[in-house]
Short mmCIF file of C-alpha atoms in Angstrom, two decimals:
data_model
loop_
_atom_site.label_atom_id
_atom_site.label_comp_id
_atom_site.label_asym_id
_atom_site.label_seq_id
_atom_site.Cartn_x
_atom_site.Cartn_y
_atom_site.Cartn_z
CA UNK A 1 68.51 180.13 110.07
CA UNK A 2 72.18 180.22 111.18
CA UNK A 3 72.42 182.40 114.26
CA UNK A 4 76.03 182.16 115.43
CA UNK A 5 79.45 182.54 113.85
CA UNK A 6 81.00 179.19 112.91
CA UNK A 7 84.04 177.72 114.60
CA UNK A 8 86.17 175.83 112.08
CA UNK A 9 88.98 173.62 113.30
CA UNK A 10 91.34 171.10 111.73
CA UNK A 11 93.10 167.91 112.76
CA UNK A 12 95.79 165.80 111.09
CA UNK A 13 95.39 162.02 111.38
CA UNK A 14 97.66 159.12 110.46
CA UNK A 15 96.02 156.09 108.83
CA UNK A 16 97.86 152.77 108.79
CA UNK A 17 97.23 150.52 105.78
CA UNK A 18 96.51 146.79 105.88
CA UNK A 19 99.11 146.22 103.16
CA UNK A 20 101.77 148.34 101.47
CA UNK A 21 99.86 150.08 98.68
CA UNK A 22 101.72 150.46 95.38
CA UNK A 23 100.75 152.09 92.11
CA UNK A 24 102.90 152.92 89.09
CA UNK A 25 104.19 156.13 90.72
CA UNK A 26 105.08 154.90 94.22
CA UNK A 27 104.29 153.00 97.44
CA UNK A 28 102.93 153.80 100.91
CA UNK A 29 102.43 151.99 104.24
CA UNK A 30 100.37 154.80 105.77
CA UNK A 31 98.58 157.98 104.80
CA UNK A 32 98.21 161.30 106.61
CA UNK A 33 94.81 162.90 106.08
CA UNK A 34 93.24 166.07 107.44
CA UNK A 35 89.86 166.43 109.14
CA UNK A 36 87.83 169.65 109.20
CA UNK A 37 85.08 170.39 111.74
CA UNK A 38 82.45 173.08 111.06
CA UNK A 39 80.73 173.90 114.37
CA UNK A 40 77.72 176.20 114.50
CA UNK A 41 74.44 176.46 116.41
CA UNK A 42 75.09 173.29 118.39
CA UNK A 43 75.77 171.11 115.32
CA UNK A 44 79.09 169.91 113.91
CA UNK A 45 79.78 169.00 110.30
CA UNK A 46 82.88 166.99 109.45
CA UNK A 47 84.97 166.75 106.29
CA UNK A 48 88.15 165.02 105.19
CA UNK A 49 91.07 165.68 102.87
CA UNK A 50 93.13 162.85 101.40
CA UNK A 51 96.08 163.22 99.08
CA UNK A 52 98.11 161.95 96.19
CA UNK A 53 101.81 162.74 96.31
CA UNK A 54 101.81 165.39 93.57
CA UNK A 55 101.68 169.18 93.54
CA UNK A 56 102.26 169.60 97.30
CA UNK A 57 99.36 167.29 98.13
CA UNK A 58 100.43 166.47 101.67
CA UNK A 59 98.70 166.92 105.00
CA UNK A 60 100.94 169.89 105.71
CA UNK A 61 100.06 171.47 102.38
CA UNK A 62 96.37 170.97 103.09
CA UNK A 63 96.66 172.56 106.53
CA UNK A 64 98.35 175.60 104.95
CA UNK A 65 95.59 175.81 102.34
CA UNK A 66 92.90 175.57 105.03
CA UNK A 67 94.42 178.54 106.84
CA UNK A 68 93.53 180.55 103.71
CA UNK A 69 90.08 179.00 103.27
CA UNK A 70 88.82 179.21 106.85
CA UNK A 71 88.42 183.03 106.93
CA UNK A 72 86.32 182.80 103.76
CA UNK A 73 84.14 179.99 105.10
CA UNK A 74 83.65 181.87 108.37
CA UNK A 75 81.84 184.62 106.45
CA UNK A 76 79.82 182.79 103.77
CA UNK A 77 76.09 182.17 104.03
CA UNK A 78 76.08 178.36 104.52
CA UNK A 79 72.77 178.05 102.65
CA UNK A 80 73.99 179.91 99.56
CA UNK A 81 76.35 177.10 98.66
CA UNK A 82 75.77 176.79 94.89
CA UNK A 83 78.60 179.17 93.92
CA UNK A 84 81.08 178.08 96.59
CA UNK A 85 83.28 175.98 94.28
CA UNK A 86 84.08 178.93 91.99
CA UNK A 87 84.57 181.31 94.90
CA UNK A 88 86.88 178.95 96.75
CA UNK A 89 88.99 178.32 93.63
CA UNK A 90 89.74 182.05 93.47
CA UNK A 91 91.60 181.87 96.79
CA UNK A 92 95.33 181.58 96.10
CA UNK A 93 96.76 178.31 97.37
CA UNK A 94 93.38 176.70 98.04
CA UNK A 95 94.21 173.17 96.92
CA UNK A 96 91.51 170.69 95.84
CA UNK A 97 91.77 168.40 98.92
CA UNK A 98 91.49 171.39 101.27
CA UNK A 99 88.48 172.74 99.37
CA UNK A 100 86.88 169.30 99.42
CA UNK A 101 87.32 168.86 103.16
CA UNK A 102 85.97 172.23 104.27
CA UNK A 103 83.07 172.14 101.81
CA UNK A 104 82.24 168.59 102.96
CA UNK A 105 82.09 169.76 106.57
CA UNK A 106 79.85 172.68 105.62
CA UNK A 107 77.49 170.46 103.60
CA UNK A 108 77.31 167.94 106.45
CA UNK A 109 76.23 170.80 108.70
CA UNK A 110 73.69 172.05 106.14
CA UNK A 111 72.16 168.59 105.79
CA UNK A 112 71.83 168.28 109.56
CA UNK A 113 70.24 171.72 109.75
CA UNK A 114 67.68 170.85 107.07
CA UNK A 115 67.06 167.43 108.70
CA UNK A 116 68.01 165.61 105.50
CA UNK A 117 70.68 163.14 104.39
CA UNK A 118 72.80 164.85 101.76
CA UNK A 119 71.60 162.63 98.92
CA UNK A 120 68.06 163.86 99.68
CA UNK A 121 69.25 167.46 99.83
CA UNK A 122 70.73 166.99 96.34
CA UNK A 123 67.56 165.32 95.04
CA UNK A 124 69.24 162.01 94.25
CA UNK A 125 67.76 158.52 94.12
CA UNK A 126 69.83 156.33 96.39
CA UNK A 127 68.11 153.19 95.08
CA UNK A 128 70.56 153.00 92.16
CA UNK A 129 73.83 151.73 93.63
CA UNK A 130 76.36 150.04 91.32
CA UNK A 131 78.61 147.45 92.95
CA UNK A 132 81.96 148.84 94.05
CA UNK A 133 85.25 147.42 92.92
CA UNK A 134 88.07 146.53 95.32
CA UNK A 135 91.60 147.60 94.44
CA UNK A 136 94.62 145.29 94.33
CA UNK A 137 97.78 147.39 94.51
CA UNK A 138 100.94 146.52 92.60
CA UNK A 139 103.11 143.82 94.17
CA UNK A 140 104.60 140.50 93.21
CA UNK A 141 102.12 138.31 91.33
CA UNK A 142 102.04 135.92 94.30
CA UNK A 143 101.16 138.66 96.79
CA UNK A 144 98.55 140.06 94.40
CA UNK A 145 97.03 136.59 94.17
CA UNK A 146 96.76 136.44 97.96
CA UNK A 147 95.19 139.91 98.09
CA UNK A 148 92.67 138.76 95.48
CA UNK A 149 91.77 135.73 97.59
CA UNK A 150 91.23 138.04 100.57
CA UNK A 151 88.87 140.16 98.45
CA UNK A 152 86.26 137.40 98.45
CA UNK A 153 83.28 139.62 99.50
CA UNK A 154 83.76 141.98 96.56
CA UNK A 155 82.23 141.24 93.17
CA UNK A 156 84.65 143.28 91.04
CA UNK A 157 88.43 143.57 91.24
CA UNK A 158 90.38 146.68 90.24
CA UNK A 159 94.01 146.04 89.40
CA UNK A 160 96.83 148.55 89.29
CA UNK A 161 99.10 147.97 86.29
CA UNK A 162 101.74 150.02 84.51
CA UNK A 163 104.78 147.77 84.73
CA UNK A 164 106.58 145.51 82.24
CA UNK A 165 105.04 142.39 83.84
CA UNK A 166 101.40 143.47 83.41
CA UNK A 167 100.51 140.29 81.54
CA UNK A 168 102.08 138.09 84.23
CA UNK A 169 100.01 139.90 86.87
CA UNK A 170 96.71 139.42 85.05
CA UNK A 171 97.48 135.77 84.32
CA UNK A 172 98.25 135.24 88.02
CA UNK A 173 94.96 136.82 89.08
CA UNK A 174 92.99 134.88 86.48
CA UNK A 175 94.42 131.70 88.02
CA UNK A 176 92.56 132.48 91.27
CA UNK A 177 89.45 134.44 90.21
CA UNK A 178 86.98 134.74 87.35
CA UNK A 179 85.49 138.01 88.65
CA UNK A 180 85.35 141.01 86.31
CA UNK A 181 88.56 143.04 86.44
CA UNK A 182 89.01 146.77 85.96
CA UNK A 183 92.49 147.95 85.03
CA UNK A 184 94.09 151.21 86.15
CA UNK A 185 97.41 151.94 84.46
CA UNK A 186 97.91 155.24 86.35
CA UNK A 187 99.64 156.83 83.31
CA UNK A 188 102.07 153.90 83.35
CA UNK A 189 102.17 152.94 79.67
CA UNK A 190 104.69 155.03 77.72
CA UNK A 191 103.17 155.22 74.23
CA UNK A 192 100.04 154.54 72.22
CA UNK A 193 101.39 151.40 70.53
CA UNK A 194 102.15 149.78 73.89
CA UNK A 195 98.75 150.80 75.21
CA UNK A 196 96.66 149.39 72.36
CA UNK A 197 98.63 146.14 72.34
CA UNK A 198 98.01 145.65 76.04
CA UNK A 199 94.34 146.63 75.76
CA UNK A 200 93.68 144.20 72.94
CA UNK A 201 95.08 141.40 75.09
CA UNK A 202 93.20 142.56 78.22
CA UNK A 203 89.90 142.50 76.34
CA UNK A 204 90.25 138.71 76.17
CA UNK A 205 90.71 138.50 79.97
CA UNK A 206 87.21 139.67 81.03
CA UNK A 207 88.41 143.21 81.72
CA UNK A 208 85.66 145.85 81.88
CA UNK A 209 87.66 148.99 81.05
CA UNK A 210 91.10 150.58 81.21
CA UNK A 211 91.72 153.72 83.24
CA UNK A 212 94.30 156.36 82.26
CA UNK A 213 96.52 154.23 80.00
CA UNK A 214 98.82 157.09 78.96
CA UNK A 215 100.31 160.16 80.68
CA UNK A 216 97.75 162.91 81.23
CA UNK A 217 99.14 165.30 78.62
CA UNK A 218 99.03 162.71 75.82
CA UNK A 219 95.45 163.52 74.83
CA UNK A 220 95.85 163.04 71.08
CA UNK A 221 97.65 159.73 71.61
CA UNK A 222 94.83 158.63 73.91
CA UNK A 223 92.31 159.65 71.26
CA UNK A 224 94.17 157.36 68.82
CA UNK A 225 93.96 154.52 71.37
CA UNK A 226 90.26 155.10 72.08
CA UNK A 227 89.41 154.93 68.37
CA UNK A 228 90.98 151.48 68.19
CA UNK A 229 90.23 150.11 71.64
CA UNK A 230 87.78 147.23 72.19
CA UNK A 231 87.41 148.43 75.81
CA UNK A 232 86.19 151.73 77.29
CA UNK A 233 89.00 154.17 78.15
CA UNK A 234 88.40 156.15 81.36
CA UNK A 235 90.13 159.43 82.25
CA UNK A 236 91.47 159.96 85.75
CA UNK A 237 94.59 162.12 85.93
CA UNK A 238 93.51 163.92 82.73
CA UNK A 239 90.38 165.45 84.29
CA UNK A 240 89.93 167.22 87.61
CA UNK A 241 86.94 169.59 87.35
CA UNK A 242 83.94 170.06 85.06
CA UNK A 243 85.64 172.64 82.84
CA UNK A 244 88.36 170.06 81.97
CA UNK A 245 85.85 167.73 80.34
CA UNK A 246 85.22 169.39 76.93
CA UNK A 247 88.91 169.29 75.95
CA UNK A 248 89.32 165.57 76.67
CA UNK A 249 85.83 164.27 75.81
CA UNK A 250 86.76 162.88 72.38
CA UNK A 251 89.74 160.97 73.75
CA UNK A 252 87.93 158.97 76.43
CA UNK A 253 84.80 156.89 76.90
CA UNK A 254 84.30 158.04 80.49
CA UNK A 255 85.75 159.98 83.40
CA UNK A 256 86.66 159.18 86.99
CA UNK A 257 85.05 161.67 89.39
CA UNK A 258 86.85 162.00 92.72
CA UNK A 259 85.94 164.48 95.43
CA UNK A 260 89.61 165.16 96.16
CA UNK A 261 90.31 166.08 92.54
CA UNK A 262 87.12 168.06 92.05
CA UNK A 263 87.54 170.01 95.26
CA UNK A 264 84.26 168.87 96.79
CA UNK A 265 80.83 167.36 96.35
CA UNK A 266 79.32 170.35 94.56
CA UNK A 267 81.90 170.35 91.76
CA UNK A 268 81.59 166.56 91.53
CA UNK A 269 77.86 167.01 90.88
CA UNK A 270 78.68 169.35 88.01
CA UNK A 271 81.19 166.88 86.58
CA UNK A 272 78.49 164.22 86.37
CA UNK A 273 76.19 166.67 84.59
CA UNK A 274 78.82 167.83 82.09
CA UNK A 275 79.94 164.26 81.43
CA UNK A 276 76.36 163.33 80.57
CA UNK A 277 76.16 166.27 78.16
CA UNK A 278 79.21 164.91 76.33
CA UNK A 279 77.87 161.33 76.32
CA UNK A 280 80.60 160.17 78.66
CA UNK A 281 80.12 157.49 81.28
CA UNK A 282 81.24 158.34 84.80
CA UNK A 283 82.96 156.42 87.53
CA UNK A 284 82.88 157.54 91.16
CA UNK A 285 86.32 157.01 92.67
CA UNK A 286 88.29 157.82 95.78
CA UNK A 287 91.70 158.10 97.39
CA UNK A 288 92.76 156.25 100.54
CA UNK A 289 90.43 157.83 103.08
CA UNK A 290 88.22 157.12 106.06
CA UNK A 291 84.47 156.58 106.08
CA UNK A 292 84.01 160.37 106.17
CA UNK A 293 85.05 161.00 102.57
CA UNK A 294 83.83 157.59 101.38
CA UNK A 295 80.36 158.29 102.79
CA UNK A 296 80.37 161.72 101.15
CA UNK A 297 81.01 160.03 97.80
CA UNK A 298 78.34 157.39 98.46
CA UNK A 299 75.78 160.22 98.65
CA UNK A 300 76.43 160.76 94.89
CA UNK A 301 76.70 157.15 93.70
CA UNK A 302 73.34 157.06 91.91
CA UNK A 303 74.88 159.33 89.23
CA UNK A 304 77.68 156.88 88.36
CA UNK A 305 77.83 153.96 85.96
CA UNK A 306 80.78 152.50 87.86
CA UNK A 307 81.69 152.81 91.55
CA UNK A 308 85.22 152.43 92.92
CA UNK A 309 84.91 153.34 96.59
CA UNK A 310 87.24 151.20 98.65
CA UNK A 311 89.68 153.64 100.27
CA UNK A 312 88.47 152.93 103.81
CA UNK A 313 88.57 149.17 103.17
CA UNK A 314 92.36 149.40 102.72
CA UNK A 315 92.87 150.76 106.26
CA UNK A 316 93.92 148.63 109.21
CA UNK A 317 91.55 150.74 111.33
CA UNK A 318 88.85 153.17 110.19
CA UNK A 319 88.25 155.71 112.97
CA UNK A 320 84.78 156.55 111.61
CA UNK A 321 81.60 154.70 110.69
CA UNK A 322 79.26 155.78 107.93
CA UNK A 323 78.17 154.05 104.74
CA UNK A 324 77.81 150.27 105.05
CA UNK A 325 78.93 147.76 102.45
CA UNK A 326 76.25 145.15 101.77
CA UNK A 327 76.85 142.40 99.19
CA UNK A 328 79.31 144.61 97.32
CA UNK A 329 77.04 147.68 97.28
CA UNK A 330 77.36 150.77 99.47
CA UNK A 331 74.36 151.89 101.50
CA UNK A 332 74.38 155.41 103.00
CA UNK A 333 73.69 155.70 106.72
CA UNK A 334 70.13 156.49 107.77
CA UNK A 335 71.23 159.69 109.47
CA UNK A 336 71.24 163.42 108.70
CA UNK A 337 73.90 165.18 106.65
CA UNK A 338 76.73 162.80 105.90
CA UNK A 339 75.58 160.56 108.72
CA UNK A 340 79.14 159.77 109.87
CA UNK A 341 80.07 159.10 113.50
CA UNK A 342 83.18 157.87 115.34
CA UNK A 343 83.60 154.10 115.14
CA UNK A 344 82.98 152.20 118.39
CA UNK A 345 86.67 151.57 118.93
CA UNK A 346 87.42 155.29 118.50
CA UNK A 347 84.82 156.79 120.82
CA UNK A 348 86.07 158.56 123.90
#
């Protein structure tokens, strides 16, 4: 069905944030992401890489990784995509964000070629769409209160914790909202005793779950916390791909699936399947990214119990348009492949 050789190109973009975004490990006023374009037979698929500041996860690192991935993707049969995650992982230096971006572009192209939205190509029921949460980054309690007020359209708040004044922050937010809160400690609590004490208090504050309370390597300590916790404990930094799940399954109630950790949509699909086999709930999460990567994740949202897709909502300007937020729920675009296009203000 594919008749010509693909042309694969990349582009680095700078994304300004509405507010300084702070988590336990650092702050940012902007992000640099990388776009990938897969052009073939008159159609163009697009993908995106976003980053966390660990393990050389920068735009420059992704561009270097893509230089190694592009020759491989120029030769693969685009319709024999089932084994691509394993094959791409064998390429030295092929980082997860780079793999996610180039695979996303390929799958966008495949969906367009088959005249199907990607959720249809994957056989998913888009009718099931959990409400997304909206993230409030770490700041002073007063600023976090204001950010919470600005998050009026969103039904669920996600709060970054991991500092000594965690209780003060939650009390400040509870003074301005009674919405359900999800807590993400981002490995910020130092030991199991601190974690369980905080969790027992949070359970009384209408908190739904706690994400990654302890550093990623503290699996046994997390298991101890989970056995005593009145709230679900969700793994984020402790799990990246499907093969990570068996080792951590007993220590967590659920996992956070992110395309940029998994290395793409195909591995994310496997993570949902393996999580189900281990009786783990799954959350669909994101990094700070445009509507390209957010819309790619939305294609998979019917597999998740919880959805945390707000990366594009934190941008001062999203250069792309794709999935639409309606009453707190994401709706995929009624277009082929990913269904993403340049936003009106970004069209040339």
